[in-house]
mmCIF file of C-alpha atoms in Angstrom:
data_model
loop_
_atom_site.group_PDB
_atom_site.id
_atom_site.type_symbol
_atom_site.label_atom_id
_atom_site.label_comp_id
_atom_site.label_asym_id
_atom_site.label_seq_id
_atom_site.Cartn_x
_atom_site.Cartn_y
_atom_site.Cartn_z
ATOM 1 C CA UNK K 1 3.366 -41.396 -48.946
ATOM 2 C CA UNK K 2 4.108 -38.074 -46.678
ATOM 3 C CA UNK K 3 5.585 -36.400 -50.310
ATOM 4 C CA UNK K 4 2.088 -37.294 -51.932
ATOM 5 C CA UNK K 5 0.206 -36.257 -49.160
ATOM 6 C CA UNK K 6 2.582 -32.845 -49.470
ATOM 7 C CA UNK K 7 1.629 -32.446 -52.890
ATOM 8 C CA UNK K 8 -1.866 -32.807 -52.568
ATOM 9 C CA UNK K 9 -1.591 -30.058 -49.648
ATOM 10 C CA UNK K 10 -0.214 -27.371 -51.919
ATOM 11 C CA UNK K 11 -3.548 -27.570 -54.175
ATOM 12 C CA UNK K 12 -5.023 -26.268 -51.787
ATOM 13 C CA UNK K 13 -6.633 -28.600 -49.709
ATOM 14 C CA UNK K 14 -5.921 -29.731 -46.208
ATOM 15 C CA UNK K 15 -3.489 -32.048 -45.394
ATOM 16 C CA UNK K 16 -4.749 -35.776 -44.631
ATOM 17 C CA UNK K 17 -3.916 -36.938 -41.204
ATOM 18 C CA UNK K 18 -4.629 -39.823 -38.855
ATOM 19 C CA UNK K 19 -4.382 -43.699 -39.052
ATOM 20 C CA UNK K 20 -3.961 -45.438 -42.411
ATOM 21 C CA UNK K 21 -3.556 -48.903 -43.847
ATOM 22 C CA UNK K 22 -1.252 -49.742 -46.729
ATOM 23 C CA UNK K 23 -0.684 -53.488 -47.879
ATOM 24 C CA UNK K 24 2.262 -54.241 -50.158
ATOM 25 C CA UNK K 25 0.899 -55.316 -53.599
ATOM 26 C CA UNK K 26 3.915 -56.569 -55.385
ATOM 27 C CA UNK K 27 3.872 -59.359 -53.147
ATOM 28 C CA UNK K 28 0.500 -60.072 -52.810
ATOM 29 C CA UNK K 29 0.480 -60.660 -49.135
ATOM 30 C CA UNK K 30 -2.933 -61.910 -47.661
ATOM 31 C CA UNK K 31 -5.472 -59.268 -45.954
ATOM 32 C CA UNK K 32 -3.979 -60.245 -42.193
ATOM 33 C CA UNK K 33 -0.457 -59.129 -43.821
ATOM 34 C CA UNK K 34 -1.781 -55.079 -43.656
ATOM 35 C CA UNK K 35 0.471 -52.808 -41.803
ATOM 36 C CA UNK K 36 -1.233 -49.915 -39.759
ATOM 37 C CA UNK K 37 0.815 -46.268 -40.097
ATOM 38 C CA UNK K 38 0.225 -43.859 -37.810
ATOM 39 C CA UNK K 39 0.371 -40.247 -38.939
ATOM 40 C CA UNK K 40 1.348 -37.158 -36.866
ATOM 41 C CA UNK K 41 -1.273 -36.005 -35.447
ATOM 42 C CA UNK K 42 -2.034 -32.161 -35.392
ATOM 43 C CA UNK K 43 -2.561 -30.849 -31.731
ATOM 44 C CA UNK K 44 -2.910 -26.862 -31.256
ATOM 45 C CA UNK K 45 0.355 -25.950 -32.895
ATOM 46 C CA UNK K 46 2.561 -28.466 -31.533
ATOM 47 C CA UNK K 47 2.888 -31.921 -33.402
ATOM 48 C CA UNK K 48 3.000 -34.908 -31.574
ATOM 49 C CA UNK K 49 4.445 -38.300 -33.244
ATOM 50 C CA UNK K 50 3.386 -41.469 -31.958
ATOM 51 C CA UNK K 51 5.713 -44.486 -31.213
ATOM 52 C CA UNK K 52 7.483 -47.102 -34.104
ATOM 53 C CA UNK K 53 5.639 -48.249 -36.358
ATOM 54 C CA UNK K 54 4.685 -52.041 -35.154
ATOM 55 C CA UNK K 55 5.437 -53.281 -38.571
ATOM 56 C CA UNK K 56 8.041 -51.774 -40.016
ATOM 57 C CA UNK K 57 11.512 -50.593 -38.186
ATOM 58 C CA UNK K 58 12.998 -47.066 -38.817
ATOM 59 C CA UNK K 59 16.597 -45.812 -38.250
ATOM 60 C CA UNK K 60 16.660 -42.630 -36.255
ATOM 61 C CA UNK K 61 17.585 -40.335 -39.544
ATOM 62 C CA UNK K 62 14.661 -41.571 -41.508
ATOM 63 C CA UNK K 63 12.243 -40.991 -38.544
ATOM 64 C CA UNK K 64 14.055 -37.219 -38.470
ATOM 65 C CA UNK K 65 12.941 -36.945 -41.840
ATOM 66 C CA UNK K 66 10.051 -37.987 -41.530
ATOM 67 C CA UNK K 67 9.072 -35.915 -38.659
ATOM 68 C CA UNK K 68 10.567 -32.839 -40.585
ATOM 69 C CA UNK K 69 8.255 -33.663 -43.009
ATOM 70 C CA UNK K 70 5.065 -33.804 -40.550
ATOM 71 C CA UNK K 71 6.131 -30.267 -39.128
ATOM 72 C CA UNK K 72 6.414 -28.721 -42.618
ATOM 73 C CA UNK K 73 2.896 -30.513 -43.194
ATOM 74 C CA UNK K 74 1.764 -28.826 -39.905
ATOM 75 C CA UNK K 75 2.997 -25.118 -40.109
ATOM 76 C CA UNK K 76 1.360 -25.313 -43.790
ATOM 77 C CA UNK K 77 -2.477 -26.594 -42.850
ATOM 78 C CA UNK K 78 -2.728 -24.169 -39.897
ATOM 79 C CA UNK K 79 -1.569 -21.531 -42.814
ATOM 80 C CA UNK K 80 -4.095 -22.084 -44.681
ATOM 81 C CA UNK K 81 -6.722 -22.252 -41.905
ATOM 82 C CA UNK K 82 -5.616 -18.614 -41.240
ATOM 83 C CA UNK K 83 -5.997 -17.768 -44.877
ATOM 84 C CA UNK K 84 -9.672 -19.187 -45.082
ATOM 85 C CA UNK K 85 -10.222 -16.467 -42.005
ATOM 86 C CA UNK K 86 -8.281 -13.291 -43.688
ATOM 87 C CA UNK K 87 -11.035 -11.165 -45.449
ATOM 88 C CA UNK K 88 -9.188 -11.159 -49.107
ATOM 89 C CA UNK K 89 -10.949 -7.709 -50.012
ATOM 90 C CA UNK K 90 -9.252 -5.768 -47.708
ATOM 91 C CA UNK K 91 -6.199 -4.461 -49.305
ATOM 92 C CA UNK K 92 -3.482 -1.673 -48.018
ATOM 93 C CA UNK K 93 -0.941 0.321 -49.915
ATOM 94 C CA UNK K 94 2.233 1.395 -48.396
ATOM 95 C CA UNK K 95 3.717 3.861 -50.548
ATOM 96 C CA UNK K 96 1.972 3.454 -53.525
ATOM 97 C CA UNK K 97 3.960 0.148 -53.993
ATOM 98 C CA UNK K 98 1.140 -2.016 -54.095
ATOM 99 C CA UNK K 99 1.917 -3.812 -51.333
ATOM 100 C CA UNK K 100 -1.521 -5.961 -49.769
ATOM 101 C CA UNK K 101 -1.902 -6.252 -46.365
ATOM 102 C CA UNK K 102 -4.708 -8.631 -45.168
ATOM 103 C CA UNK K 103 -6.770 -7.898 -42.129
ATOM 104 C CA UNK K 104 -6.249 -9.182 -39.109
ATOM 105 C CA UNK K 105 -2.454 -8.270 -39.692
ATOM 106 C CA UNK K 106 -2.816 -4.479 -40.541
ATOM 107 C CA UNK K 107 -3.912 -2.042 -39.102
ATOM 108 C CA UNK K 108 -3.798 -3.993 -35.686
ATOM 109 C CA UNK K 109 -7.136 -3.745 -33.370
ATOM 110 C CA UNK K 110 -7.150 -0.689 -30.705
ATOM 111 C CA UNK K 111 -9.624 -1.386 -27.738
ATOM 112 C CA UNK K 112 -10.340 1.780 -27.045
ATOM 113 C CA UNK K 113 -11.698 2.712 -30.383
ATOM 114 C CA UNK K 114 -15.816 2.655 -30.779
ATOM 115 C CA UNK K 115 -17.011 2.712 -34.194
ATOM 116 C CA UNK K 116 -20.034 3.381 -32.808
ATOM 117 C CA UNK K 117 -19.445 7.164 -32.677
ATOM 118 C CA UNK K 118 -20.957 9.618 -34.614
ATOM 119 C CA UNK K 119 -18.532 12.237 -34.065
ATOM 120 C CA UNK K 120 -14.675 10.988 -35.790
ATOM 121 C CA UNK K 121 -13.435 13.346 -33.500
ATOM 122 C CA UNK K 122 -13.999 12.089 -30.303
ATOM 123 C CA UNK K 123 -13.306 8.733 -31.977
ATOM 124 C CA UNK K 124 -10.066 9.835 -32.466
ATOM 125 C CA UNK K 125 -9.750 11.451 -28.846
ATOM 126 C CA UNK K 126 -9.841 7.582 -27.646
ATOM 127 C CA UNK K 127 -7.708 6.105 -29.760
ATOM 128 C CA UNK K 128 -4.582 8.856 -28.023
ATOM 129 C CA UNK K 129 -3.163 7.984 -25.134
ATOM 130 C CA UNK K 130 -4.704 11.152 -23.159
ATOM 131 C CA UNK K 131 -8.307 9.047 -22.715
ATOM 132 C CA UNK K 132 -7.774 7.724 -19.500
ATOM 133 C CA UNK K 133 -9.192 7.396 -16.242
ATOM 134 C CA UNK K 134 -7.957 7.390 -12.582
ATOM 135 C CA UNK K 135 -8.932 5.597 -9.540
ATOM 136 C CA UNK K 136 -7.947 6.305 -5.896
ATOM 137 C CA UNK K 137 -7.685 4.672 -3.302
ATOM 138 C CA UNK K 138 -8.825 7.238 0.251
ATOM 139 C CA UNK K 139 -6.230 6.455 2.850
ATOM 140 C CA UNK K 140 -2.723 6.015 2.786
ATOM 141 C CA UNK K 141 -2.795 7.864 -0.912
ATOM 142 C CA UNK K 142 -4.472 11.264 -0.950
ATOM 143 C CA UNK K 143 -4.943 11.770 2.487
ATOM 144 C CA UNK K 144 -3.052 10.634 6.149
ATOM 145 C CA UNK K 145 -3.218 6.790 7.373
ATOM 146 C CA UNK K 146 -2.598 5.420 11.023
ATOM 147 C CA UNK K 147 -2.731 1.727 10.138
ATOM 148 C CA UNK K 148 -2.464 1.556 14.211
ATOM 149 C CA UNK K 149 -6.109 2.761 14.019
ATOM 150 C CA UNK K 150 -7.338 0.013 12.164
ATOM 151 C CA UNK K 151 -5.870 -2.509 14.548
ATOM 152 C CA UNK K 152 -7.318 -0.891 17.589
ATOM 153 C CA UNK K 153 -10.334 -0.852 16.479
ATOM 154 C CA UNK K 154 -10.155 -4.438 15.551
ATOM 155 C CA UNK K 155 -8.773 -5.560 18.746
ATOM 156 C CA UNK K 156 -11.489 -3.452 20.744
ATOM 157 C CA UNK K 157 -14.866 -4.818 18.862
ATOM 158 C CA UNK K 158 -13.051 -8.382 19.832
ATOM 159 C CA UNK K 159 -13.085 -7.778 23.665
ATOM 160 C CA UNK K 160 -16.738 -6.169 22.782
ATOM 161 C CA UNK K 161 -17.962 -9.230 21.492
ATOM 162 C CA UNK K 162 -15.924 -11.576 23.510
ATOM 163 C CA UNK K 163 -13.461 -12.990 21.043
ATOM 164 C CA UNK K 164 -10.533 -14.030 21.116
ATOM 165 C CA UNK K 165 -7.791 -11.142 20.108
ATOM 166 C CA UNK K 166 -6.732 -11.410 16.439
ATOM 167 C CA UNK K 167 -3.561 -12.270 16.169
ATOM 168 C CA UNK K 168 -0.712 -9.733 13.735
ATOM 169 C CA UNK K 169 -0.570 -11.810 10.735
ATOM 170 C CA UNK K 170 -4.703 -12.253 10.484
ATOM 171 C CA UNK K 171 -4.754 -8.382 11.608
ATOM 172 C CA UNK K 172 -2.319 -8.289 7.874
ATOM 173 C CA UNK K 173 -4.828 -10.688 6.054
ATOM 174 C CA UNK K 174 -8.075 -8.608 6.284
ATOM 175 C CA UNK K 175 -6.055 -5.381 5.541
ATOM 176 C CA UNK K 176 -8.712 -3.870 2.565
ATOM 177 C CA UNK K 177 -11.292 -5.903 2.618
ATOM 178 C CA UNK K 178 -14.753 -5.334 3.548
ATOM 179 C CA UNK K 179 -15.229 -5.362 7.367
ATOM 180 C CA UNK K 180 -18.375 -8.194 6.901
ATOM 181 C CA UNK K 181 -16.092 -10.436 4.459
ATOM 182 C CA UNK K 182 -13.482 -10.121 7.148
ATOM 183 C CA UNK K 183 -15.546 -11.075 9.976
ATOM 184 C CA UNK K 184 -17.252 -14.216 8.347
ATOM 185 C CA UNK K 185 -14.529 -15.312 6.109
ATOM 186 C CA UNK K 186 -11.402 -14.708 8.372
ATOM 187 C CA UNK K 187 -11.754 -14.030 11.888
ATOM 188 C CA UNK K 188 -14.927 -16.205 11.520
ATOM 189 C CA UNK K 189 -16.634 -14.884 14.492
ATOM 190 C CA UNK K 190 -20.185 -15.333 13.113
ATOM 191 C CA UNK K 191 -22.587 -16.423 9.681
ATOM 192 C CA UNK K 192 -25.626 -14.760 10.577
ATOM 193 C CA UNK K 193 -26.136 -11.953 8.381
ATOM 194 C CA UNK K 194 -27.615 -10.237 11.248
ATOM 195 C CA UNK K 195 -24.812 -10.366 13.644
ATOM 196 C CA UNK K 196 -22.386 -9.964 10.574
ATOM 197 C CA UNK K 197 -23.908 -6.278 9.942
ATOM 198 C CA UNK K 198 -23.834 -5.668 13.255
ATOM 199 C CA UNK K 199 -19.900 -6.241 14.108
ATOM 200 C CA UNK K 200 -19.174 -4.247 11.148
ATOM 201 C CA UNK K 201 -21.012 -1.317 11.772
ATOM 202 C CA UNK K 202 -19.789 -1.611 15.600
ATOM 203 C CA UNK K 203 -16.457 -1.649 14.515
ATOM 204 C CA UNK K 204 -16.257 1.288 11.973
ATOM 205 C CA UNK K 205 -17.478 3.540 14.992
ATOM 206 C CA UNK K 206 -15.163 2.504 16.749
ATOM 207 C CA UNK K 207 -12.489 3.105 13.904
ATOM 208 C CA UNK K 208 -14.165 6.721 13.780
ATOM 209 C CA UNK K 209 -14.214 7.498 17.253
ATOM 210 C CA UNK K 210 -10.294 6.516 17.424
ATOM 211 C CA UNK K 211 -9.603 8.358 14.262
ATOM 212 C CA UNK K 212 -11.237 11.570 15.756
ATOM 213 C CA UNK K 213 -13.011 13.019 12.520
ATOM 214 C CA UNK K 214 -9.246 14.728 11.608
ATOM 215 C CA UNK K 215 -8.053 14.633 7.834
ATOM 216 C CA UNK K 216 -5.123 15.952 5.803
ATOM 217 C CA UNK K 217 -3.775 15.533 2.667
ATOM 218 C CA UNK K 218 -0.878 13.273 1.471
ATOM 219 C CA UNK K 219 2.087 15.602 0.917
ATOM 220 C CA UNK K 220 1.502 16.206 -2.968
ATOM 221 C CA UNK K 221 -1.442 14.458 -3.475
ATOM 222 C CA UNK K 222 -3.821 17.774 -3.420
ATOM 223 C CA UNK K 223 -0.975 19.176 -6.437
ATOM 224 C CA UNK K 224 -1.074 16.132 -8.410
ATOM 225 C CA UNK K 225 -4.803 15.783 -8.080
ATOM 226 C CA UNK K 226 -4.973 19.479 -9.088
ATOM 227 C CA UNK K 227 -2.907 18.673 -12.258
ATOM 228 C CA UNK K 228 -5.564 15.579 -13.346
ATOM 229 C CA UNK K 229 -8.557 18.071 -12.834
ATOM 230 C CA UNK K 230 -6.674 20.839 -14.851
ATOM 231 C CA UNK K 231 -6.310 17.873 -17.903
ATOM 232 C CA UNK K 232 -9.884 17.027 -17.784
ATOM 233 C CA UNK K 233 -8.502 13.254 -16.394
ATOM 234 C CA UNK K 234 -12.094 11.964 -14.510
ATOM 235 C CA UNK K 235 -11.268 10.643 -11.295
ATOM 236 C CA UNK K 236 -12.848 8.029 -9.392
ATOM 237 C CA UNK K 237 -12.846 7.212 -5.710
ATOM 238 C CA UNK K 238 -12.611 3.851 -4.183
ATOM 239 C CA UNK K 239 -12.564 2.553 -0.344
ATOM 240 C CA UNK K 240 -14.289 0.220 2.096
ATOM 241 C CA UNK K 241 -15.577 3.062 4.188
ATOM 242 C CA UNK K 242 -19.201 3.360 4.405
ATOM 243 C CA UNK K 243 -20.396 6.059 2.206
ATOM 244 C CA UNK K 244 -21.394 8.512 5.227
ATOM 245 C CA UNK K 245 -18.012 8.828 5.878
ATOM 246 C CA UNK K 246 -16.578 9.210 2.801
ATOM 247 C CA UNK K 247 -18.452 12.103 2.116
ATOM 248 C CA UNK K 248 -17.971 13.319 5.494
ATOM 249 C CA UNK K 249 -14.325 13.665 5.224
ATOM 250 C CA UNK K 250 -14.256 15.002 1.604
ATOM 251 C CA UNK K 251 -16.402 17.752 2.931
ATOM 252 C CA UNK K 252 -13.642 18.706 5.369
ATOM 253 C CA UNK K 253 -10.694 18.390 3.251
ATOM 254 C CA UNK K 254 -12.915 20.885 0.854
ATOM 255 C CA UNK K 255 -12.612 18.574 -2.306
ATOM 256 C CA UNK K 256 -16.077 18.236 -3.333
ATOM 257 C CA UNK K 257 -16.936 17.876 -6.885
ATOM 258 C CA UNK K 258 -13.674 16.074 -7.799
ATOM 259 C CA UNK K 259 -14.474 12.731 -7.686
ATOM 260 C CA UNK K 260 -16.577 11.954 -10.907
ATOM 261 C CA UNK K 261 -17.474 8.636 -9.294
ATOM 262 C CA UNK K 262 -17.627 7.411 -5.585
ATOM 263 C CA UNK K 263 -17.671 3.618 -4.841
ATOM 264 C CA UNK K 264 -18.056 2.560 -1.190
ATOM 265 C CA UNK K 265 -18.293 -0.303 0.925
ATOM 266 C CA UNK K 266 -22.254 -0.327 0.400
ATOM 267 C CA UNK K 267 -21.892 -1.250 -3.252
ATOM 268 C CA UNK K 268 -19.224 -4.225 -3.567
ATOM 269 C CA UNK K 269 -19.678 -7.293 -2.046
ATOM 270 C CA UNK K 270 -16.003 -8.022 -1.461
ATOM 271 C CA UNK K 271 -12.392 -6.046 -1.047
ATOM 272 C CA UNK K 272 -9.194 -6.300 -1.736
ATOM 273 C CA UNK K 273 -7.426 -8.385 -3.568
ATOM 274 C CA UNK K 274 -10.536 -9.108 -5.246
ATOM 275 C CA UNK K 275 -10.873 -6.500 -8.035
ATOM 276 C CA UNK K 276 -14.470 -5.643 -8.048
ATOM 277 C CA UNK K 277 -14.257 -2.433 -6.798
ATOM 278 C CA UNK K 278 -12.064 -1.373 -9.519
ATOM 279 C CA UNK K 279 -14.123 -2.883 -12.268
ATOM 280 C CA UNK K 280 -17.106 -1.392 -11.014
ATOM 281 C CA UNK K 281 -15.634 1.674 -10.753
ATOM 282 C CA UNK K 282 -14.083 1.505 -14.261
ATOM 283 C CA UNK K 283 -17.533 1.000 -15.498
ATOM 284 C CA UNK K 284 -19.168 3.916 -13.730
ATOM 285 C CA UNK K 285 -16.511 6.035 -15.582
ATOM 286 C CA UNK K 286 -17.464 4.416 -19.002
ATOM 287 C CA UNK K 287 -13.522 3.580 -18.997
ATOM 288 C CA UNK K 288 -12.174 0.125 -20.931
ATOM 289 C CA UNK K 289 -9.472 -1.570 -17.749
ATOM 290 C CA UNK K 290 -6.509 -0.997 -20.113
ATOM 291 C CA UNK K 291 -6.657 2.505 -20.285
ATOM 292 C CA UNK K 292 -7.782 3.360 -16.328
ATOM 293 C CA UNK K 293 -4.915 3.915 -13.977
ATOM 294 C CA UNK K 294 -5.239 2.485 -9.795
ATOM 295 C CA UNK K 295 -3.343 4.636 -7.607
ATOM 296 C CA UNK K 296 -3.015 2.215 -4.175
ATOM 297 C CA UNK K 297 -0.471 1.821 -1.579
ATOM 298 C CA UNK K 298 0.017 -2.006 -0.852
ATOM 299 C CA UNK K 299 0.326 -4.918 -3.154
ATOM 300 C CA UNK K 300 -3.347 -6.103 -2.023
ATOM 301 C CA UNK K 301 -4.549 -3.400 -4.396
ATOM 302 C CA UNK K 302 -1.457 -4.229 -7.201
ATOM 303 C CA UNK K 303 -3.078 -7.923 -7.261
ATOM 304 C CA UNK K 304 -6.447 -6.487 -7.727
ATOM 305 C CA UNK K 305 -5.497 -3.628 -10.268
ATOM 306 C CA UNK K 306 -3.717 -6.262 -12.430
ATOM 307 C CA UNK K 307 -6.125 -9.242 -12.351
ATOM 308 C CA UNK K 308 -8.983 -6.016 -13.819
ATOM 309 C CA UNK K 309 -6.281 -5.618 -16.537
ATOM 310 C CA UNK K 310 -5.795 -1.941 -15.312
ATOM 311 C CA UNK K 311 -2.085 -0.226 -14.470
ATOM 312 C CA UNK K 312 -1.038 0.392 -10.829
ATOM 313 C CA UNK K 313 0.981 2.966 -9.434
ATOM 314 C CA UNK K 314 2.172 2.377 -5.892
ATOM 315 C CA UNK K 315 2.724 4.879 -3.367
ATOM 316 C CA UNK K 316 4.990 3.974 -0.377
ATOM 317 C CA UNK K 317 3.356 5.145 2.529
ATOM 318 C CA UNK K 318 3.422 2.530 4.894
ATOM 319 C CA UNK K 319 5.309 -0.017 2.771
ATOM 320 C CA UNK K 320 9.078 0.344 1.905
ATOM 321 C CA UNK K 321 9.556 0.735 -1.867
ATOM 322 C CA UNK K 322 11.446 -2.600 -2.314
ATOM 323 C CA UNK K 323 7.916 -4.586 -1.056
ATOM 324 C CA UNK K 324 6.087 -2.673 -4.295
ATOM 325 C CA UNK K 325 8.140 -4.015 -6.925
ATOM 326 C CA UNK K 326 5.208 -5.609 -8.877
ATOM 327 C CA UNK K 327 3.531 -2.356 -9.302
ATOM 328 C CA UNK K 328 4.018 -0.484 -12.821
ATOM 329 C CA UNK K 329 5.106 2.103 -11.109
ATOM 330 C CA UNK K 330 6.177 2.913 -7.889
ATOM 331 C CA UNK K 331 6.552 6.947 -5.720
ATOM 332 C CA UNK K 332 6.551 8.120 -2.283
ATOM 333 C CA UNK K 333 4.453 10.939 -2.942
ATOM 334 C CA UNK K 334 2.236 11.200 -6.098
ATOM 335 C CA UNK K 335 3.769 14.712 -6.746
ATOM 336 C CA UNK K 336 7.363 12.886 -8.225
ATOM 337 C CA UNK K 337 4.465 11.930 -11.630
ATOM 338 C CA UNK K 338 3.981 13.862 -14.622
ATOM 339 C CA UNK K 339 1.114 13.515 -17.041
ATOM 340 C CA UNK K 340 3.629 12.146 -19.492
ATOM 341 C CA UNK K 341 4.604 9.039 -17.393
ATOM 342 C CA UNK K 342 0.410 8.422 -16.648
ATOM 343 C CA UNK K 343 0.202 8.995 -20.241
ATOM 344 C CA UNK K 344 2.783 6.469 -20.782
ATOM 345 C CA UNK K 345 0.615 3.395 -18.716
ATOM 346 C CA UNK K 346 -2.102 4.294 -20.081
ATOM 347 C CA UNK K 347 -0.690 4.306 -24.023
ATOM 348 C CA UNK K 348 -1.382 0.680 -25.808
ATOM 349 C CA UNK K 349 0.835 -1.912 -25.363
ATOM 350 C CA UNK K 350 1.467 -4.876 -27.780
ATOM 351 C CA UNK K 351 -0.477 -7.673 -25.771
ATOM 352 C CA UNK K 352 -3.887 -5.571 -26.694
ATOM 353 C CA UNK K 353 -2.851 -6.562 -30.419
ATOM 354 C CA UNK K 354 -2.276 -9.947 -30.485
ATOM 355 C CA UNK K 355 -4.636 -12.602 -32.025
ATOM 356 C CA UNK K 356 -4.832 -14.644 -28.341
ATOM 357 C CA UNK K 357 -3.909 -17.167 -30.269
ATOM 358 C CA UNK K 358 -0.525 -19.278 -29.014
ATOM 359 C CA UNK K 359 2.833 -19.353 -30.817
ATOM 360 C CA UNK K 360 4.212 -22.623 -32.933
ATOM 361 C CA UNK K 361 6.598 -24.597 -30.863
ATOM 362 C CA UNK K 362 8.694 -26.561 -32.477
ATOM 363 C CA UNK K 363 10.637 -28.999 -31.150
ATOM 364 C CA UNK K 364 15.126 -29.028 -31.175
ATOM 365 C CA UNK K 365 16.175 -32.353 -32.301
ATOM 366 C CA UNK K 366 20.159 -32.973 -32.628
ATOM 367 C CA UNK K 367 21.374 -32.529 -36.043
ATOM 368 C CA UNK K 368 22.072 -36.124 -37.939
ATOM 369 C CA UNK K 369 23.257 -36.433 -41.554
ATOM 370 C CA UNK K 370 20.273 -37.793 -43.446
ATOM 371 C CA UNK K 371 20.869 -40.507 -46.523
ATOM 372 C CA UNK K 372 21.413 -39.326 -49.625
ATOM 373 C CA UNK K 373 18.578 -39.875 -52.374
ATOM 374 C CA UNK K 374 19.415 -42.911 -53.878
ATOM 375 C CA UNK K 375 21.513 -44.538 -51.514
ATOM 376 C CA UNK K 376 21.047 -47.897 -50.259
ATOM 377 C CA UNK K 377 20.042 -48.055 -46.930
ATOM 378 C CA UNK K 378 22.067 -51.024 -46.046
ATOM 379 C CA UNK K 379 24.852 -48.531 -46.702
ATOM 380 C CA UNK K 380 24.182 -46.273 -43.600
#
């Protein structure tokens, strides 16, 4: 029955699986004599083969070739499924040998193309690997960080407010996220949105007062960030400091004007290791996630970069280089990169081409000599 149902699959027309009835007419058994076979059934791409069958009893090469069979059936109606999805018009010559390539196959799909625009040449700007974006993070990559600071001023709103101190490895929990997510979330000092508000605005004057308004640049941050602006690479800024003092700080480092985009704590709702600020910063540069680059320095921000589908180079400022292994890349100052090794994370990989769609698995079964054609079974 499986070698008719195999013929009648090559015509063209999909395989029939799922529970049958047969009843053996040469003996003319009664109605209540009918033996049930169950068929392989087809699930995803793996095939799954149901117990004996209740009537009849199988040595262990027949069932083998029987589920060889029911594999072969498999791999050929999910064939075919793919064929009734392939355009058939769409043909491609390599060579002038006549060779047809269907779509969906050839040429493979490039997210960072937009048919959409008018002008083929800045079409064909995106599809190079040179159309990218970058994203900074403020401290601890392009300028100083004194992650002492941060727990000072942490440890000084909590005798403020009458808390108990935070303890080191909470202190490490809240590291990049948003001062009112850590207060309600973590510490869990209050829920009213009021008070909320309040504690974090306390505590980032306190931060600023500690920090003393004094800011300097990474050693060769201000030469590679020089190098982006010089290759028209737009750059976009990203941090959990109110915008006030953001812009207070890039006025005294002198570097106004270089950050195409700004996103500060006022317009997330959460930090790190969520990745909104990334993705909303990604957006504001008009930038798909696969080709924009996240410059961080802890593996909060390598958890965020990869969950937005976006690269991540890690700069060891106040983590050892060992700690940043997941990152795509990893430097202890941003002058050791070239544009060819950003150029490099940002050209498209593989996984952007594939069809999503998962591989055939296909089960090893030992190898056992089957029965010749024609042999009597009784034989074996």
């Amino acid at each position: 029955m499986v070698e008719s149902i195999a013929a009648t699959s090559i015509l063209g027309l999909r395989p029939v699986y799922g529970n049958h009835y047969c009843k053996n007419v040469s003996n003319k058994r009664k109605p209540a004599d009918l033996c049930r076979l169950t068929f392989t059934k087809f699930l995803g791409k793996e095939v799954s083969l149901s117990a004996a069958f209740p009537r009849f009893r199988f040595d262990r090469p027949r069932m083998l070739w029987l589920k060889a069979q029911a594999m072969e059936l498999t791999k050929e109606a999910y064939s075919y499924r793919e064929r009734e999805q392939i355009h058939r018009e769409f043909m491609y010559g390599m060579g002038g040998t006549g060779l047809d390539q269907m779509r969906g196959f050839w040429p493979p799909e490039n997210k960072a193309d937009n048919p959409a625009l008018g002008n083929p040449l800045l079409r064909q700007e995106r599809l190079g690997c040179g159309w990218l974006g970058a994203i900074f993070e403020w401290e601890g990559v392009l300028i100083e960080d004194n992650p002492d600071l941060e727990k000072q001023a942490w440890l000084a709103l909590s005798q403020e407010e009458g808390k108990s101190p935070p303890p080191a490895f909470m202190l490490r929990r809240i590291e990049g996220m948003k001062n009112e997510q850590a207060i309600s979330e973590v510490l869990c000092w209050s829920r009213d949105p009021v008070q909320v508000k309040r504690m974090a605005s306390r505590k980032e004057d306190i931060y600023q007062s500690l920090q003393g308004g004094i800011y300097q640049f990474r050693s060769g941050s201000q030469e590679f960030v020089n190098v982006l602006i010089q290759y028209k690479v737009p750059i976009a800024l990203v941090s959990t400091r109110p915008r006030k003092y953001l812009e207070t700080a890039i006025r005294a480092i002198g570097i106004e004007g270089v950050f195409t985009v700004i996103v500060a704590a006022e317009d997330v709702y959460r930090g790190k290791p969520d990745p909104e600020m990334f993705v909303y910063a990604a957006q504001l540069l008009q930038f798909i996630p696969e080709r924009v680059i996240v410059f961080g320095n802890s593996n909060k921000t390598v958890e965020a970069a990869h969950d937005a589908r976006m690269k991540c180079v890690a700069v060891a400022s106040k983590h050892p280089v060992y700690e940043l292994g997941a990152a795509d890349l990893v430097v202890r100052r941003l002058n050791e990169l070239s544009v060819i090794d950003i150029k490099n994370l940002a050209a498209v990989e593989s996984d952007e081409f594939k069809s999503g769609e998962p591989e055939m698995e296909m089960e090893v079964e030992e190898e056992d000599h089957l029965p010749p054609v024609g042999v009597d079974d009784s034989f074996w």
